[in-house]
Amino acid sequence: MNAQLKVNALRNLMQTSKIAAYYVPSADPHMSEYLPDCWKCRDWLSGFTGSAGDLIVGLRKAALWTDGRYFLQATKELKDSDIGLMKMGEPGTPSMPAWVASQLKKGQVLGVDPTVISMAAAEKFEQDLAPHGIKVKFLRTNLVTKLWDDRPEASLAPITNHSSKFAGETVGNKMKRVREAMKQVGAKAMVIGALDEVAWLLNIRAADIAYTPVVISYVLLTERRCYLYVDPRKVPKAFAATLKKRATLKKYDAIWNDLKTLAKKKLTIWLDPTTTNRRVSDELRGSRFHLAASPIAGMKAIKNNVQITGITNAHRRDGVAMVRFLKWLEKAAPKGDVTEISAAEQLEAFRAMGEGFKDLSFNTISGYAGNGAIIHYGPTKKSNAKLKAPGLYLIDSGAQYPDGTTDITRTIALGKPTPRQIECFTRVLMGTIDCTITPFPAGTPGYRNEMFARKALWEIGEDYAHGTGHGVGQYLGVHEGPHSLKNIITPPFVEGNLMSIEPGHYEAGKFGIRIEHLAFVVKHEKFSKRGRTWYTFHPVTLCPIDRKLVSKKLLNKAQVEWLNTYHKRCFHELASSLDKEHREWLQKACRPI
Amino acid sequence: MNAQLKVNALRNLMQTSKIAAYYVPSADPHMSEYLPDCWKCRDWLSGFTGSAGDLIVGLRKAALWTDGRYFLQATKELKDSDIGLMKMGEPGTPSMPAWVASQLKKGQVLGVDPTVISMAAAEKFEQDLAPHGIKVKFLRTNLVTKLWDDRPEASLAPITNHSSKFAGETVGNKMKRVREAMKQVGAKAMVIGALDEVAWLLNIRAADIAYTPVVISYVLLTERRCYLYVDPRKVPKAFAATLKKRATLKKYDAIWNDLKTLAKKKLTIWLDPTTTNRRVSDELRGSRFHLAASPIAGMKAIKNNVQITGITNAHRRDGVAMVRFLKWLEKAAPKGDVTEISAAEQLEAFRAMGEGFKDLSFNTISGYAGNGAIIHYGPTKKSNAKLKAPGLYLIDSGAQYPDGTTDITRTIALGKPTPRQIECFTRVLMGTIDCTITPFPAGTPGYRNEMFARKALWEIGEDYAHGTGHGVGQYLGVHEGPHSLKNIITPPFVEGNLMSIEPGHYEAGKFGIRIEHLAFVVKHEKFSKRGRTWYTFHPVTLCPIDRKLVSKKLLNKAQVEWLNTYHKRCFHELASSLDKEHREWLQKACRPI
């Protein structure tokens, strides 16, 4: 069935359900960033496979909203459908509600499966459409999965224990802290929909979503009980007894009835409107809601000392793989046989040699020359470029280890870089360094620190069209909140936060530059003596930065010192895990500028 | 009558009116920053004379909320009353609604004069008190002015024309632009309560508030008409005919009946909830409100070319006065007769010699040594310190000229400064320079640029507890919105904005440092060629910075270059207005570092 036939079949179902438009978001019931295959309804229906893109099918027209990363890909993939492409961020592109309002008449209805839309998004649709007399109907039957006959099963990957030798905190203690937060706001229960929050709370992992070792499940936490709603086939016999000590196990779909029963008690229930799907709040109707960011997000973002040790160890192993890769690349690329895909595969192979390697933490961005300028580029068979000098090569990659998640970007000069490439690389490096080393007082949110990463580029009239950094989980999502280094309002940093710092510079068709490391927020002991607490970032990523691309004369004293000290540390911490040949290579790569 | 007797008399009136608490904010009907004398109800009632502080009188207790600038002063001035001091920003200080909730029982009432509370503030009180069953009653009779028998008359200062040779735009054209903005949102009328907005729209000025040349009045602007509500005694005969061409004149109090009549038409009316008093919206009940920031604020903040020329000229004259003052100070201070007050008076005298000088633009901050560390310090007879070496002297001052408003801070070393003073001064200077010279892309709001002013201080674990800058009017308020260089969400800068840039450093009991200039947002021509518009700041303030306090080795090349170029420009632009002796002094003060 092609997209056209599928959309027409959907329209038949829509007419039976008396709805004039149907919303198919890129979402699962847990508001995950990456989707499990069984929830890729939008991909199946439209043929568009990008990671972000929401579809609305009207009775005559259909349209898909996606952002600049995917304009080209979407145009290609939607070619044989009648689905129009809505280029988000371009002038004149209507918002989804505005488009619905233009297509539907007063009294007509927009339908959506309430399990794949967050409370917040659902309310926004309702608010924006109400003035037009258009209602939103939350249809319990998902019209797309009804049509999708070869829909994959949900993952049955076994649940594993996330050992407290990595987690550093027992489930009991975590629950105690969450319940204290609940008590403070008078909440008697909380429904946890975000999968990384469930995994953190119960110290469990699985492999239900690519790159993200979460367990598809819900948690209902009350003052005294904890229920885990999960497919029982995912619970290995050997782990069942342990798991049952942490939570009462119930079938995944049993949550709906339980919520209905809970609603009758008319309690105050904590729901995070951005990660809780609308069906949860619908089933709980009659309860009082405490609508706020989940307390778990903030707790999860503060790594304890055991986690910090684990994450540091994981980065040491990851650094060893990166060094092997860079040395290999230096020798292999000039022979002319390395492509973007083969390089990424080789790096994965080096990582797989490391202790505890589980998976990549995201799809490797491996971009040569102009491909490096495409911010979220992933090489395909068709685009796969051969690496050859002269040219810049950008590789942004990461791995999942039980003790830590990594995310690192390095940009390497093949052959002799141009003066422009050197200037831009050096300014990106200045941003990475300044954002890392500038101390900041308690109470500083990331949108303030982020400016230090942009300054050196702004000085030459350049800016990068992405945020500077994101939080990173421990053997969990490579992107996690609630903190960020972006121009959005997020909570102030506290000790133990783990952030990526990754400014960049991109010249379309020519080259891309990005330098990324992960860094912990640590207390600045000296400055914290006078009553106010001060912080700074301490990098945990260990891998040399290409000295060929650094112009020393652009750097100030503190920046030169940082680079030399960082390289010294890279050598010092990685050398003992390397053979002589690699050690010598690393020593050369780490010599002072 | 002392504060205690006044408060008791108020309590009698409260009981007659059946209210259990009465709110006396520091406010006038136009939500002015500085108050006309006749609206200093809180001062009269409590005896506290600070510029910020809100009073609530309960039947048994009374309390006054003010911020850190005024803790000492308020403690002294409230000593003989039973009014408690609520230290805002200190842990454990309740908010005003929380305090009311703790004092009143369910069903009791908080009273306030609706003309001295903004729509936004009134709604906040209502929302916060509703859960406690406490109502807010908007009493048309102001209970304080009823008691205040020697209350001053409102100013009868004559209205003057703000010549279009300074304004650069006719009233007709301004109204056309405002009406276009109204049309875009479907508003048929707008009530303008903010006095600087009225003054800007009608090109009029008066002297109704100290330092701020506004006219106490309201404007009602409809699609075709404009009404100015003002005391007719303020309209000079010679100007009446001209003024009547701009607006239909009505008595100040006639607005209430007109609004009641207007309400019957059930039109959409634009009200800015932060500058419109609650009585306006009460009288308009039945209308639809478009609640949003006034479009005039944004228009007023963009100076046209005629204004830019005028403001530049005013700063040249102001710079001449500053140079005379600095030279005088250098000679007079060592003689031992100069005090904080006499220095401020001398500077005012130098300014008054300049063409068109009208008034200061705010109460001069003139602080020697430890007094300079008090951010909003104004010397009193008692605190008045003698200026003597060694020590730092901080002077933050400004003037009103018909073509421009000025605001400048300089910090001067008397005798030999300490290494610590030099380091801190240099880092404040680095902040002033970096915030001024770093180019920024269109769409950047001030909370981002502001970070460049803090970076050099953060590097040594220092931070200043105030914003970095504010907008400045033309022969109007020395503080104006909507833009800011503070850690709050304000609109992105556009060409023609005029901002202060004023980082500082303060060591309690020892010294204060601040360096302030005003600067226009100008287009960065070179960087704007590639599709995106870039801006930078161009300083308009002209006055040398004390070279004795600058450590060249801390500055980078661009900072040294900026300082030398700026000083060259100061000399070049001021020299021709100075006699030989002053010219020679200035040349020395402006020589390269």
Tab-separated table of N, CA, C and O in Angstrom, chain A residues 459-525:
chain	number	residue	atom	x	y	z
A	459	GLU	N	32.065	37.787	17.298
A	459	GLU	CA	33.057	38.828	17.004
A	459	GLU	C	33.392	38.906	15.515
A	459	GLU	O	33.848	39.944	15.047
A	460	ILE	N	33.172	37.807	14.790
A	460	ILE	CA	33.406	37.867	13.329
A	460	ILE	C	32.081	37.739	12.570
A	460	ILE	O	32.057	37.392	11.384
A	461	GLY	N	30.979	38.009	13.271
A	461	GLY	CA	29.683	38.006	12.587
A	461	GLY	C	29.181	36.626	12.226
A	461	GLY	O	28.431	36.453	11.268
A	462	GLU	N	29.585	35.607	12.994
A	462	GLU	CA	29.108	34.242	12.739
A	462	GLU	C	28.327	33.748	13.958
A	462	GLU	O	28.606	34.150	15.084
A	463	ASP	N	27.361	32.863	13.714
A	463	ASP	CA	26.552	32.307	14.796
A	463	ASP	C	26.119	30.916	14.360
A	463	ASP	O	26.041	30.644	13.171
A	464	TYR	N	25.904	30.019	15.296
A	464	TYR	CA	25.419	28.694	14.902
A	464	TYR	C	23.947	28.554	15.257
A	464	TYR	O	23.499	29.028	16.300
A	465	ALA	N	23.200	27.885	14.363
A	465	ALA	CA	21.742	27.826	14.489
A	465	ALA	C	21.310	26.621	15.310
A	465	ALA	O	20.379	25.906	14.949
A	466	HIS	N	22.006	26.370	16.414
A	466	HIS	CA	21.561	25.311	17.315
A	466	HIS	C	21.960	25.688	18.734
A	466	HIS	O	22.716	26.656	18.936
A	467	GLY	N	21.427	24.954	19.708
A	467	GLY	CA	21.786	25.224	21.088
A	467	GLY	C	23.235	24.853	21.346
A	467	GLY	O	23.889	24.225	20.511
A	468	THR	N	23.744	25.237	22.537
A	468	THR	CA	25.135	24.952	22.847
A	468	THR	C	25.298	23.643	23.604
A	468	THR	O	26.374	23.053	23.588
A	469	GLY	N	24.234	23.174	24.240
A	469	GLY	CA	24.404	21.929	24.971
A	469	GLY	C	23.126	21.417	25.612
A	469	GLY	O	22.124	22.126	25.701
A	470	HIS	N	23.204	20.159	26.059
A	470	HIS	CA	22.053	19.465	26.635
A	470	HIS	C	22.535	18.608	27.793
A	470	HIS	O	23.733	18.272	27.865
A	471	GLY	N	21.622	18.226	28.667
A	471	GLY	CA	21.954	17.286	29.726
A	471	GLY	C	22.131	15.883	29.158
A	471	GLY	O	21.640	15.581	28.065
A	472	VAL	N	22.839	15.032	29.874
A	472	VAL	CA	23.096	13.658	29.413
A	472	VAL	C	22.824	12.702	30.575
A	472	VAL	O	23.241	12.964	31.710
A	473	GLY	N	22.137	11.609	30.289
A	473	GLY	CA	21.818	10.624	31.321
A	473	GLY	C	22.975	9.676	31.621
A	473	GLY	O	24.019	9.734	30.979
A	474	GLN	N	22.763	8.812	32.618
A	474	GLN	CA	23.743	7.743	32.880
A	474	GLN	C	23.161	6.442	32.351
A	474	GLN	O	22.164	5.958	32.896
A	475	TYR	N	23.768	5.889	31.312
A	475	TYR	CA	23.212	4.711	30.634
A	475	TYR	C	21.711	4.925	30.455
A	475	TYR	O	20.891	4.101	30.824
A	476	LEU	N	21.390	6.075	29.895
A	476	LEU	CA	20.000	6.458	29.625
A	476	LEU	C	20.006	7.387	28.410
A	476	LEU	O	20.934	7.316	27.611
A	477	GLY	N	19.028	8.283	28.311
A	477	GLY	CA	18.947	9.164	27.147
A	477	GLY	C	20.191	10.027	26.997
A	477	GLY	O	20.697	10.562	27.976
A	478	VAL	N	20.672	10.162	25.759
A	478	VAL	CA	21.821	11.037	25.512
A	478	VAL	C	21.375	12.502	25.597
A	478	VAL	O	22.206	13.395	25.754
A	479	HIS	N	20.080	12.725	25.504
A	479	HIS	CA	19.518	14.062	25.759
A	479	HIS	C	18.597	13.947	26.960
A	479	HIS	O	17.657	13.142	26.942
A	480	GLU	N	18.847	14.725	27.992
A	480	GLU	CA	17.883	14.759	29.080
A	480	GLU	C	17.793	16.157	29.674
A	480	GLU	O	18.740	16.943	29.594
A	481	GLY	N	16.613	16.432	30.240
A	481	GLY	CA	16.394	17.714	30.900
A	481	GLY	C	16.716	17.588	32.364
A	481	GLY	O	17.312	16.613	32.769
A	482	PRO	N	16.327	18.534	33.183
A	482	PRO	CA	15.622	19.752	32.769
A	482	PRO	C	16.579	20.884	32.396
A	482	PRO	O	16.123	21.898	31.911
A	483	HIS	N	17.882	20.701	32.596
A	483	HIS	CA	18.807	21.792	32.314
A	483	HIS	C	19.149	21.835	30.831
A	483	HIS	O	18.993	20.851	30.118
A	484	SER	N	19.621	22.961	30.381
A	484	SER	CA	20.086	23.054	29.002
A	484	SER	C	21.065	24.208	28.870
A	484	SER	O	21.147	25.061	29.750
A	485	LEU	N	21.811	24.185	27.786
A	485	LEU	CA	22.632	25.343	27.403
A	485	LEU	C	22.056	25.865	26.088
A	485	LEU	O	22.685	25.785	25.028
A	486	LYS	N	20.821	26.333	26.162
A	486	LYS	CA	20.116	26.832	24.985
A	486	LYS	C	19.430	28.131	25.359
A	486	LYS	O	19.274	28.420	26.549
A	487	ASN	N	18.952	28.849	24.350
A	487	ASN	CA	18.259	30.109	24.642
A	487	ASN	C	16.806	29.855	25.021
A	487	ASN	O	15.878	30.353	24.392
A	488	ILE	N	16.615	29.029	26.036
A	488	ILE	CA	15.282	28.788	26.583
A	488	ILE	C	15.407	28.824	28.104
A	488	ILE	O	16.495	28.644	28.637
A	489	ILE	N	14.276	29.053	28.761
A	489	ILE	CA	14.292	29.184	30.212
A	489	ILE	C	14.352	27.787	30.830
A	489	ILE	O	13.406	27.012	30.715
A	490	THR	N	15.471	27.439	31.456
A	490	THR	CA	15.599	26.154	32.137
A	490	THR	C	16.167	26.417	33.529
A	490	THR	O	16.689	27.502	33.789
A	491	PRO	N	16.093	25.434	34.448
A	491	PRO	CA	16.506	25.699	35.825
A	491	PRO	C	17.999	25.985	35.927
A	491	PRO	O	18.789	25.527	35.100
A	492	PRO	N	18.384	26.745	36.950
A	492	PRO	CA	19.801	27.034	37.176
A	492	PRO	C	20.576	25.746	37.427
A	492	PRO	O	20.042	24.783	37.985
A	493	PHE	N	21.840	25.744	37.048
A	493	PHE	CA	22.696	24.575	37.257
A	493	PHE	C	22.963	24.332	38.741
A	493	PHE	O	23.008	25.281	39.529
A	494	VAL	N	23.145	23.074	39.077
A	494	VAL	CA	23.597	22.706	40.423
A	494	VAL	C	24.696	21.670	40.285
A	494	VAL	O	24.863	21.054	39.223
A	495	GLU	N	25.430	21.484	41.346
A	495	GLU	CA	26.556	20.550	41.344
A	495	GLU	C	26.072	19.156	40.936
A	495	GLU	O	25.039	18.691	41.416
A	496	GLY	N	26.806	18.506	40.062
A	496	GLY	CA	26.451	17.155	39.645
A	496	GLY	C	25.721	17.089	38.318
A	496	GLY	O	25.526	16.012	37.770
A	497	ASN	N	25.324	18.239	37.761
A	497	ASN	CA	24.723	18.226	36.432
A	497	ASN	C	25.796	17.836	35.418
A	497	ASN	O	26.969	18.208	35.565
A	498	LEU	N	25.365	17.101	34.405
A	498	LEU	CA	26.281	16.687	33.328
A	498	LEU	C	25.759	17.269	32.015
A	498	LEU	O	24.638	16.959	31.611
A	499	MET	N	26.562	18.132	31.406
A	499	MET	CA	26.095	18.851	30.216
A	499	MET	C	27.042	18.642	29.044
A	499	MET	O	28.254	18.534	29.234
A	500	SER	N	26.483	18.647	27.831
A	500	SER	CA	27.355	18.740	26.661
A	500	SER	C	27.625	20.214	26.392
A	500	SER	O	26.787	21.068	26.677
A	501	ILE	N	28.814	20.502	25.876
A	501	ILE	CA	29.163	21.864	25.446
A	501	ILE	C	29.658	21.712	24.027
A	501	ILE	O	30.684	21.059	23.797
A	502	GLU	N	28.917	22.262	23.049
A	502	GLU	CA	29.198	21.918	21.653
A	502	GLU	C	28.872	23.031	20.667
A	502	GLU	O	27.962	22.899	19.858
A	503	PRO	N	29.617	24.131	20.727
A	503	PRO	CA	29.412	25.153	19.699
A	503	PRO	C	29.894	24.657	18.337
A	503	PRO	O	30.618	23.654	18.261
A	504	GLY	N	29.501	25.340	17.271
A	504	GLY	CA	29.883	24.898	15.931
A	504	GLY	C	29.878	26.035	14.932
A	504	GLY	O	29.513	27.167	15.240
A	505	HIS	N	30.311	25.699	13.747
A	505	HIS	CA	30.300	26.666	12.646
A	505	HIS	C	30.134	25.877	11.350
A	505	HIS	O	30.808	24.868	11.141
A	506	TYR	N	29.254	26.349	10.474
A	506	TYR	CA	28.900	25.570	9.293
A	506	TYR	C	28.903	26.456	8.048
A	506	TYR	O	28.299	27.534	8.066
A	507	GLU	N	29.571	26.022	7.009
A	507	GLU	CA	29.535	26.746	5.735
A	507	GLU	C	28.963	25.808	4.678
A	507	GLU	O	29.618	24.842	4.267
A	508	ALA	N	27.718	26.112	4.268
A	508	ALA	CA	26.956	25.218	3.392
A	508	ALA	C	27.766	24.825	2.167
A	508	ALA	O	28.346	25.665	1.488
A	509	GLY	N	27.803	23.517	1.914
A	509	GLY	CA	28.495	23.014	0.728
A	509	GLY	C	30.005	22.949	0.889
A	509	GLY	O	30.697	22.422	0.020
A	510	LYS	N	30.535	23.518	2.002
A	510	LYS	CA	31.995	23.560	2.151
A	510	LYS	C	32.495	22.708	3.318
A	510	LYS	O	33.212	21.734	3.115
A	511	PHE	N	32.128	23.094	4.524
A	511	PHE	CA	32.622	22.334	5.678
A	511	PHE	C	31.786	22.622	6.920
A	511	PHE	O	31.077	23.632	6.991
A	512	GLY	N	31.894	21.711	7.874
A	512	GLY	CA	31.257	21.915	9.172
A	512	GLY	C	32.278	21.704	10.270
A	512	GLY	O	33.180	20.878	10.145
A	513	ILE	N	32.131	22.496	11.354
A	513	ILE	CA	33.040	22.374	12.500
A	513	ILE	C	32.194	22.275	13.758
A	513	ILE	O	31.257	23.050	13.946
A	514	ARG	N	32.501	21.322	14.613
A	514	ARG	CA	31.875	21.298	15.931
A	514	ARG	C	32.883	20.650	16.876
A	514	ARG	O	33.600	19.715	16.495
A	515	ILE	N	32.984	21.189	18.085
A	515	ILE	CA	33.847	20.591	19.109
A	515	ILE	C	32.954	20.364	20.314
A	515	ILE	O	32.368	21.316	20.834
A	516	GLU	N	32.830	19.115	20.735
A	516	GLU	CA	31.901	18.808	21.830
A	516	GLU	C	32.572	17.962	22.894
A	516	GLU	O	33.229	16.966	22.582
A	517	HIS	N	32.406	18.387	24.132
A	517	HIS	CA	32.723	17.477	25.222
A	517	HIS	C	31.601	17.534	26.262
A	517	HIS	O	30.797	18.465	26.279
A	518	LEU	N	31.542	16.509	27.114
A	518	LEU	CA	30.627	16.528	28.252
A	518	LEU	C	31.399	17.037	29.457
A	518	LEU	O	32.603	16.793	29.586
A	519	ALA	N	30.686	17.745	30.328
A	519	ALA	CA	31.358	18.319	31.493
A	519	ALA	C	30.403	18.325	32.682
A	519	ALA	O	29.198	18.531	32.525
A	520	PHE	N	30.955	18.057	33.854
A	520	PHE	CA	30.174	18.125	35.093
A	520	PHE	C	30.173	19.541	35.642
A	520	PHE	O	31.191	20.251	35.561
A	521	VAL	N	29.054	19.931	36.231
A	521	VAL	CA	29.020	21.167	37.019
A	521	VAL	C	29.639	20.840	38.375
A	521	VAL	O	29.178	19.940	39.076
A	522	VAL	N	30.729	21.547	38.703
A	522	VAL	CA	31.407	21.312	39.987
A	522	VAL	C	31.480	22.624	40.760
A	522	VAL	O	31.427	23.709	40.183
A	523	LYS	N	31.588	22.510	42.050
A	523	LYS	CA	31.687	23.687	42.907
A	523	LYS	C	33.053	24.340	42.696
A	523	LYS	O	34.067	23.648	42.610
A	524	HIS	N	33.087	25.663	42.606
A	524	HIS	CA	34.349	26.388	42.541
A	524	HIS	C	34.736	26.705	43.985
A	524	HIS	O	34.232	27.652	44.589
A	525	GLU	N	35.618	25.871	44.530
A	525	GLU	CA	35.887	25.943	45.972
A	525	GLU	C	36.375	27.327	46.389
A	525	GLU	O	35.897	27.906	47.360
